[in-house]
Every structure is written in structure tokens, then in C-alpha cells.
Amino acid sequence: MTRFFSSLILLLLPLALCASELTDRLAKIKSITSVTELQSEIFAEKYSVSFSQPLDYSNPKAGSFNHRVVIMHRGFDRPTVMVTEGYEAAYALSPKYDEEIARHLNANIVFVEHRYFLESTPELRNWDYLTVENAMNDLHDIRTLLAPIYDKKWLATGISKGGSTTMYYRAYFPDDVDASVPYVGPMNTGVQDGRHEIFLRQSAGTPAQRAALREFQIALLKRKPALMPLFDSYIAEKGYKFKLESKYIYDYCVLEFPFAYWQWGKSVHKLPSIESDDETLFKFFVEECGPDYFCVPEQNRHLSFFVQAAKELGYYGYDIMPFTQWLDVKSTKNYLAEIFLPKELEDVKYDGTANTKTLNFIKDNDVTMLFVYGECDPWSATGTCDWLDCSQKKNMHMFIDPNGSHLSRIGTMPASMRERAWRIIDDWMK
């Protein structure tokens, strides 16, 4: 999941903040510590706004942190789309940024960076305060503070981990928004849920496509003695460091390969021949599934996600049975802690309370929610599409993009599905 987004790193020069009705209204919110004007080719006004929020909503003495929110303004008479980002907000700073639902509705955007990512990271990173409940209170607090400014309808949406956040938000604060559109959001039930491996083995693509990927994995393992020197040179050149020996990291890259391939909707036809020379095979391998994903916590830009996965969000495992005779890795049990977590968190216990609360909310209620998944996306294995029968509900709707991946959106779906989805959203937001 850490591959979901590549940040757009921008050097923001201080811009003169021109007074407007919006900035005047924002100035009245006491918890806002700074407002920086941003350039936009799309919105009338755009600002990076810092909110001071509690580190722990159940313990005010724990202190506070500055939370980055990007506000993109089209008009006070317009609806507002809250983007419940699961990671960092850097890419939303681009002058070209827009979001497909906001674009369709001609709506404002309140883009909320997730706590403990980039500019929303506390000075002292106490992992005890990185919880789903605290993150949902962040969203509720921002929504409440901005309600007098944007008093029309609100819709929450997010992608991937952000899609899961959209679901959490509706379960924790069901009346905050008028509609929710979570994209490709998983809802795992364990640190190694188990359903992803079954999906990759039985459901992703066609039997022939799955066989081709497996043969490619086996070729990488059989040729490991020849490819390993290239692998070691590559990681030395890049300066990557790992908690495990490189021979084990090589194996994990091979095991990760089909998940990454299906997640991003790559074509199996682009796989090089298993008879290719070492250089060709290796170059393709590291470009599609590089070892940077497994770097030590100090080098891993998504460390906060892995901590969340171990504590509350859950994650996926690996199916090693077809490859055991070639692997140096003999077991992948507890790999999340062994590879990704800081030493002080290696014994952290998984707590499924937030996921259970959210799954039960979705099962037991019929609120305005539209789910989007990709048919071949491994994350759909733990998405709501696996069990939620929306035919029995009036307000919940499920859309599965045929042959879609983790990149599936309303805009990628076939025309008939896309038009139906927009009609539903229009009806909710009119």
C-alpha cells in the first residue's frame, strides 16, 4: 500500500496573502496558526492552512500539533468535498490539482493531510497518539470549524488508505457529511488478513496471466545466484539499508511482485521473457518492484503507515508455498514488524476495534455511500465489495470497475457505470 502515491515535492516561496472574504473568515478561527496563499490554475483561491489540534482528544494535557489542510475555494454557494487523505498532502499543492468529484460538482475542496505525515507530524512523534479515533476527531474538528464558512452540502472522499479513512469517518461521525465516496479502500481484519493471498492465487486476472507471473517469479528465484550481485550493487548505489540481509530482501521483492503488478494494473504481456539476459531481467524486476519499499524505518517515508497497519489497519501476507525450494526466507510470519517497524514497536499488538466498528456500521446501516473498486486490484479482496450486498440497500451503491486496478475511479469506469454513478452523486448533492 505504501506505493499508492508519489509525493509532488514543491518549494513554496512565500506569497503575499491578499485579503478576501474567505481569508477574513478564516482569520476568525482561533485554532488556525497560519494561512499561506497557493497558486492555482483552477480555483479562485487556494490556501495551505495550519490548524492547531490536540494530539490526543481524550487527554488535552498531551499537547497539540500543527495539521496541514489545503483549502481550494470555488464559492460559498457551492458544495464542499472533503478529501480524507490517508498519507501526505504535498501533491495537492500543485497549481493543476483538482479532484474528480469536486470538478464534476464545481465544488470547493478541503484536503486534509493525515496526522503523522509530512507537515502534519508532531515535533515529538509519540506513536500512542496515532490512532484511527484521533484521526477521525481531526476530521470532525476541521469540519466543525469550517461549517460556518461552507454551509452547503459536504461529501467526503478518499483513495486507498484515504478511502478507508472515508469509511472510518462516516462510521465515527455519520452526520458530518451528506455523502461518502470511498475509492479502492481496504478494511483488513488482521496484520496478515489472509484474503489477499487467496485473491492473487485464484481471482486476479486469468489463469494464464497468473501462471505467467508465477513463472516470472520462479525465474527470478532460480537465477538469484546470478542476479544477486546486481541486486547488491544496486542497493549500495542507492544507499538503501534494511533490517534484514539483502538475500532476504531479494526474496521479499519477488514475493511482492504479483501484488504490485496487479495493484497498478500492469499488462502481463509486458513481462520480459524468462530467457532474457540477466541485465534485462534485473532492470525490469527492480523498476516494477524495487527494494526501496523494504527500507529501514529511518529511510521509509511511509513509516507512519506501517505503524498504523501493525496497530489498527491490518495488512497482507505472502504465499510462499509455490516457491519454498528456492527461497532463503522460510517464513513470512510477523514480517511487518521484522522489516518495517522501529525496534521499540516490534511487539505492538494489533487492535481491530476501529475496523470492526466501521464494518458493523456499514453492514447495519443504509447511508449515502458509493464504493468504487477495481476488479483486479488485490486490495478489493478486503474491500466491502467482497460481502456488501447493496441490492438490499436503498442508499449504498457498489461499483466494480471491470479489469480495474488500484487506479480505478469514476472516470475510469465504462460509460454506463460512470453515468449512473454521477446521477447518484448529483441526486445526493443537489
XYZ file of C-alpha atoms in Angstrom, residues 32-422:
391
model
C -5.672 28.369 12.734
C -1.996 29.201 13.207
C -1.056 30.138 9.632
C -2.545 30.705 6.181
C -0.323 30.590 3.092
C -1.640 31.528 -0.320
C -1.026 28.965 -3.077
C -1.125 29.307 -6.819
C -3.926 27.579 -8.715
C -4.891 27.300 -12.353
C -8.345 26.044 -11.364
C -9.628 27.612 -8.149
C -10.460 31.248 -7.431
C -8.497 30.999 -4.178
C -6.267 28.331 -2.684
C -4.536 28.226 0.701
C -2.402 25.961 2.836
C -3.902 26.328 6.292
C -2.384 25.087 9.550
C -4.782 24.075 12.333
C -3.596 23.511 15.895
C -5.219 20.265 17.027
C -4.934 18.005 20.091
C -2.501 15.135 19.914
C -4.961 13.081 21.928
C -8.618 14.072 22.096
C -9.116 12.085 25.297
C -6.185 13.770 27.024
C -5.831 17.535 26.454
C -2.610 17.580 28.512
C -0.852 15.558 25.795
C -0.312 18.740 23.804
C -1.053 19.724 20.218
C 0.347 19.580 16.697
C 0.009 21.665 13.546
C -2.224 19.960 10.995
C -1.949 20.929 7.317
C -5.190 21.414 5.377
C -5.356 22.685 1.796
C -8.480 24.739 1.115
C -9.480 25.250 -2.522
C -12.274 27.751 -2.998
C -14.794 27.968 -5.806
C -17.601 29.767 -3.994
C -19.549 29.998 -0.751
C -22.683 28.932 -2.599
C -21.036 25.670 -3.703
C -20.944 22.224 -2.032
C -17.691 21.128 -0.427
C -15.689 17.947 -0.989
C -13.516 16.853 1.909
C -10.600 14.713 0.748
C -9.742 12.377 3.617
C -6.154 11.746 2.570
C -4.531 8.706 4.145
C -0.989 9.953 3.579
C 0.616 13.294 2.760
C -0.911 16.360 1.097
C 2.094 17.508 -0.957
C 0.613 16.593 -4.339
C -2.484 18.716 -3.624
C -0.252 21.818 -3.587
C 0.189 21.641 -7.354
C -1.453 24.562 -9.206
C -3.046 21.979 -11.518
C -4.584 19.834 -8.766
C -8.299 19.091 -8.790
C -10.386 16.099 -7.686
C -12.859 14.358 -9.990
C -15.964 14.702 -7.805
C -15.190 18.325 -6.935
C -14.634 19.025 -10.617
C -17.950 17.385 -11.528
C -19.859 19.275 -8.827
C -17.930 22.534 -9.289
C -17.295 22.242 -5.554
C -14.821 23.562 -3.017
C -12.170 21.191 -1.682
C -10.975 20.791 1.892
C -7.973 18.487 1.529
C -6.852 17.090 4.904
C -3.370 15.651 5.261
C -3.356 12.657 7.614
C -1.788 13.189 11.018
C 1.831 11.981 11.345
C 2.592 12.557 7.647
C 4.888 15.304 6.315
C 3.821 18.748 7.600
C 1.260 17.207 9.979
C 3.857 15.300 12.005
C 4.200 16.291 15.680
C 7.610 17.502 16.841
C 7.767 14.571 19.256
C 6.392 11.559 17.370
C 4.657 9.612 20.140
C 3.085 6.632 18.369
C 0.462 6.238 21.107
C -1.461 9.158 19.644
C -1.517 7.829 16.080
C -4.931 6.158 16.253
C -7.939 5.947 13.958
C -10.095 7.571 16.621
C -7.793 10.592 16.966
C -7.537 10.939 13.163
C -11.330 10.896 12.829
C -11.611 13.555 15.520
C -9.173 15.641 13.460
C -11.580 15.485 10.523
C -14.600 16.224 12.713
C -12.880 19.216 14.284
C -11.939 20.685 10.891
C -15.426 20.044 9.548
C -16.990 21.779 12.573
C -14.683 24.790 12.361
C -15.330 25.285 8.637
C -19.092 24.703 8.828
C -19.934 28.437 9.172
C -17.827 29.203 6.097
C -19.059 26.367 3.887
C -22.681 25.803 4.915
C -23.872 23.890 1.841
C -23.671 20.121 1.428
C -20.474 18.188 2.174
C -19.167 14.999 0.581
C -16.188 13.006 1.891
C -13.942 11.030 -0.427
C -10.526 9.415 -0.367
C -8.367 6.957 -2.278
C -6.822 3.722 -0.978
C -5.893 4.304 2.678
C -7.736 7.571 2.221
C -10.752 5.531 1.069
C -10.564 3.527 4.279
C -10.380 6.857 6.119
C -13.575 7.957 4.361
C -15.280 4.836 5.707
C -13.920 5.333 9.223
C -15.053 8.960 9.171
C -18.642 8.052 8.245
C -18.761 5.372 10.953
C -17.369 7.642 13.676
C -19.252 10.801 12.658
C -22.170 9.697 10.444
C -23.815 13.138 10.341
C -20.746 15.179 9.387
C -21.239 14.737 5.640
C -24.158 14.267 3.279
C -22.431 11.573 1.210
C -19.279 9.451 1.147
C -17.368 8.068 -1.852
C -14.502 5.790 -0.761
C -12.257 4.655 -3.620
C -10.452 1.262 -3.503
C -10.411 1.268 0.292
C -9.488 -1.928 2.145
C -10.831 -2.875 5.555
C -8.471 -5.581 6.800
C -9.191 -7.761 9.798
C -5.660 -8.673 10.858
C -1.985 -7.814 10.497
C -1.878 -10.525 7.805
C -5.505 -10.704 6.767
C -5.132 -13.774 4.535
C -7.626 -12.920 1.806
C -5.135 -11.121 -0.439
C -3.081 -14.282 -0.998
C -6.210 -16.217 -1.997
C -7.235 -13.426 -4.364
C -3.842 -13.393 -6.098
C -3.866 -17.171 -6.373
C -7.440 -17.575 -7.645
C -9.052 -14.329 -8.805
C -6.664 -11.711 -10.197
C -6.781 -11.742 -13.994
C -6.991 -15.017 -15.912
C -5.401 -18.373 -15.038
C -2.901 -17.865 -17.864
C -1.943 -14.409 -16.595
C -1.484 -15.661 -13.051
C 0.657 -18.534 -14.351
C 2.847 -16.109 -16.319
C 3.517 -14.014 -13.219
C 4.307 -17.120 -11.171
C 6.751 -18.357 -13.819
C 8.448 -14.964 -13.786
C 8.799 -15.140 -10.009
C 10.282 -18.629 -10.219
C 12.753 -17.471 -12.877
C 13.891 -14.631 -10.598
C 14.455 -17.083 -7.762
C 16.199 -19.706 -9.884
C 18.532 -17.058 -11.265
C 19.139 -15.466 -7.880
C 22.844 -16.506 -7.741
C 23.467 -14.543 -10.956
C 21.174 -11.610 -10.133
C 22.176 -11.164 -6.501
C 25.446 -9.308 -7.287
C 23.426 -6.872 -9.413
C 20.953 -6.507 -6.562
C 23.693 -5.765 -4.012
C 25.340 -3.240 -6.325
C 22.000 -1.556 -6.903
C 21.183 -1.123 -3.214
C 24.730 0.072 -2.485
C 24.457 2.676 -5.254
C 21.100 3.860 -3.911
C 22.256 3.828 -0.305
C 19.382 1.647 0.854
C 19.557 -0.033 4.244
C 17.458 -2.898 5.597
C 16.757 -4.619 8.883
C 17.350 -7.993 7.182
C 20.157 -9.313 4.991
C 19.881 -8.410 1.313
C 19.300 -12.045 0.274
C 16.053 -11.985 2.274
C 15.058 -8.598 0.867
C 15.542 -10.030 -2.634
C 13.078 -12.819 -1.769
C 10.546 -10.347 -0.404
C 10.764 -8.298 -3.599
C 9.947 -11.452 -5.566
C 7.028 -12.280 -3.271
C 5.734 -8.711 -3.514
C 5.901 -8.698 -7.315
C 2.398 -10.004 -8.227
C 0.704 -7.785 -5.638
C 2.408 -4.689 -7.030
C 1.757 -5.774 -10.612
C -1.974 -6.285 -10.213
C -2.366 -3.311 -7.909
C -1.201 -0.931 -10.582
C -2.917 -2.687 -13.491
C 0.225 -3.605 -15.408
C -0.028 -5.781 -18.508
C 1.323 -9.311 -18.183
C 2.241 -9.089 -21.881
C 4.991 -6.631 -20.916
C 6.823 -9.207 -18.829
C 10.228 -9.925 -20.368
C 10.973 -13.471 -21.449
C 12.325 -15.631 -18.641
C 15.125 -16.432 -21.086
C 16.216 -12.776 -21.181
C 19.773 -11.898 -20.206
C 20.495 -11.048 -16.574
C 20.646 -7.286 -17.115
C 17.244 -7.165 -18.845
C 15.559 -9.336 -16.246
C 17.068 -7.439 -13.338
C 16.260 -3.987 -14.701
C 12.616 -4.899 -15.210
C 12.447 -6.500 -11.765
C 13.699 -3.501 -9.763
C 11.761 -0.987 -11.857
C 8.490 -2.778 -11.134
C 9.177 -3.891 -7.561
C 12.222 -2.151 -6.152
C 13.787 -2.847 -2.748
C 13.241 0.724 -1.509
C 9.822 -0.464 -0.328
C 11.556 -2.572 2.359
C 13.999 0.053 3.652
C 14.697 0.594 7.349
C 12.243 2.859 9.232
C 14.669 5.790 9.064
C 14.609 5.684 5.250
C 10.964 4.765 4.792
C 8.783 7.761 4.015
C 5.665 5.778 4.878
C 6.785 4.643 8.309
C 3.653 6.117 9.875
C 1.515 3.923 7.656
C 3.338 0.747 8.669
C 2.883 1.665 12.322
C -0.837 2.129 11.675
C -1.011 -1.163 9.781
C 0.536 -3.024 12.697
C -1.582 -1.265 15.304
C -5.032 -0.966 13.702
C -5.313 -1.021 9.912
C -4.009 -4.523 9.191
C -2.122 -5.587 6.077
C -1.478 -8.525 3.756
C 0.700 -11.615 3.845
C 2.629 -13.607 1.235
C 2.008 -17.046 -0.237
C 5.403 -18.782 -0.137
C 4.237 -22.338 -0.843
C 4.895 -22.324 -4.645
C 8.448 -21.044 -4.080
C 9.782 -22.659 -0.887
C 12.511 -24.700 -2.610
C 14.185 -21.538 -3.930
C 13.606 -19.099 -1.048
C 16.076 -18.141 1.639
C 13.067 -16.784 3.534
C 11.489 -19.743 5.338
C 8.559 -17.929 6.911
C 6.915 -14.544 6.392
C 5.051 -14.609 9.686
C 5.468 -11.284 11.513
C 7.348 -9.769 8.548
C 5.677 -6.388 9.061
C 7.402 -5.952 12.429
C 10.666 -7.559 11.351
C 11.107 -5.361 8.274
C 9.167 -2.122 8.732
C 8.724 -1.224 12.395
C 11.134 0.581 14.710
C 12.626 -1.726 17.323
C 10.508 -0.237 20.118
C 7.315 -1.213 18.275
C 8.217 -4.729 17.144
C 5.991 -6.238 19.838
C 2.981 -3.948 19.231
C -0.372 -5.746 19.350
C -2.997 -5.415 16.639
C -6.295 -3.873 17.759
C -9.179 -4.401 15.332
C -11.682 -2.211 17.210
C -11.805 0.571 14.605
C -12.220 -1.822 11.674
C -14.907 -3.828 13.467
C -16.782 -0.650 14.365
C -16.651 0.533 10.752
C -17.592 -2.810 9.190
C -20.537 -3.155 11.561
C -21.661 0.383 10.778
C -21.653 -0.330 7.044
C -23.433 -3.664 7.496
C -26.085 -2.365 9.881
C -26.891 0.975 8.250
C -28.029 2.287 4.893
C -26.402 5.684 4.488
C -25.423 7.552 1.351
C -22.185 5.789 0.377
C -20.850 4.916 -3.062
C -17.984 2.398 -3.154
C -15.570 2.095 -6.090
C -13.200 -0.877 -6.539
C -11.028 -2.297 -9.309
C -11.838 -5.867 -10.301
C -8.170 -6.973 -10.412
C -6.939 -4.864 -7.505
C -5.628 -7.098 -4.674
C -6.986 -4.583 -2.171
C -10.505 -5.406 -3.307
C -10.009 -8.750 -1.546
C -10.533 -6.955 1.754
C -12.824 -4.270 0.428
C -16.538 -4.042 1.071
C -17.264 -5.437 -2.402
C -16.492 -8.925 -1.088
C -19.519 -9.060 1.213
C -21.680 -5.931 0.955
C -24.919 -6.631 -0.957
C -26.049 -3.155 -1.957
C -29.074 -4.584 -3.780
C -30.645 -4.857 -0.334
C -29.960 -1.199 0.465
C -31.509 1.979 -0.898
C -28.661 4.425 -0.355
C -25.489 2.326 -0.628
C -24.068 1.588 -4.061
C -21.207 -0.652 -5.213
C -19.242 -0.106 -8.431
C -16.560 -2.577 -9.535
C -14.517 -1.307 -12.474
C -14.117 -4.228 -14.938
C -10.438 -5.275 -15.121
C -9.725 -2.237 -12.976
C -6.822 -1.744 -10.588
C -5.991 0.448 -7.629
C -6.231 3.332 -10.099
C -9.966 2.780 -10.624
C -12.095 5.896 -10.295
C -15.500 7.012 -11.526
C -13.764 8.421 -14.581
C -12.153 5.079 -15.478
C -15.373 3.070 -15.429
C -17.358 2.148 -18.558
C -19.702 4.902 -19.716
C -22.922 3.316 -18.443
C -21.457 2.739 -14.956
C -19.886 6.174 -14.895
C -23.129 7.921 -15.842
C -25.066 6.003 -13.194
C -22.520 6.931 -10.521
C -22.726 10.615 -11.419
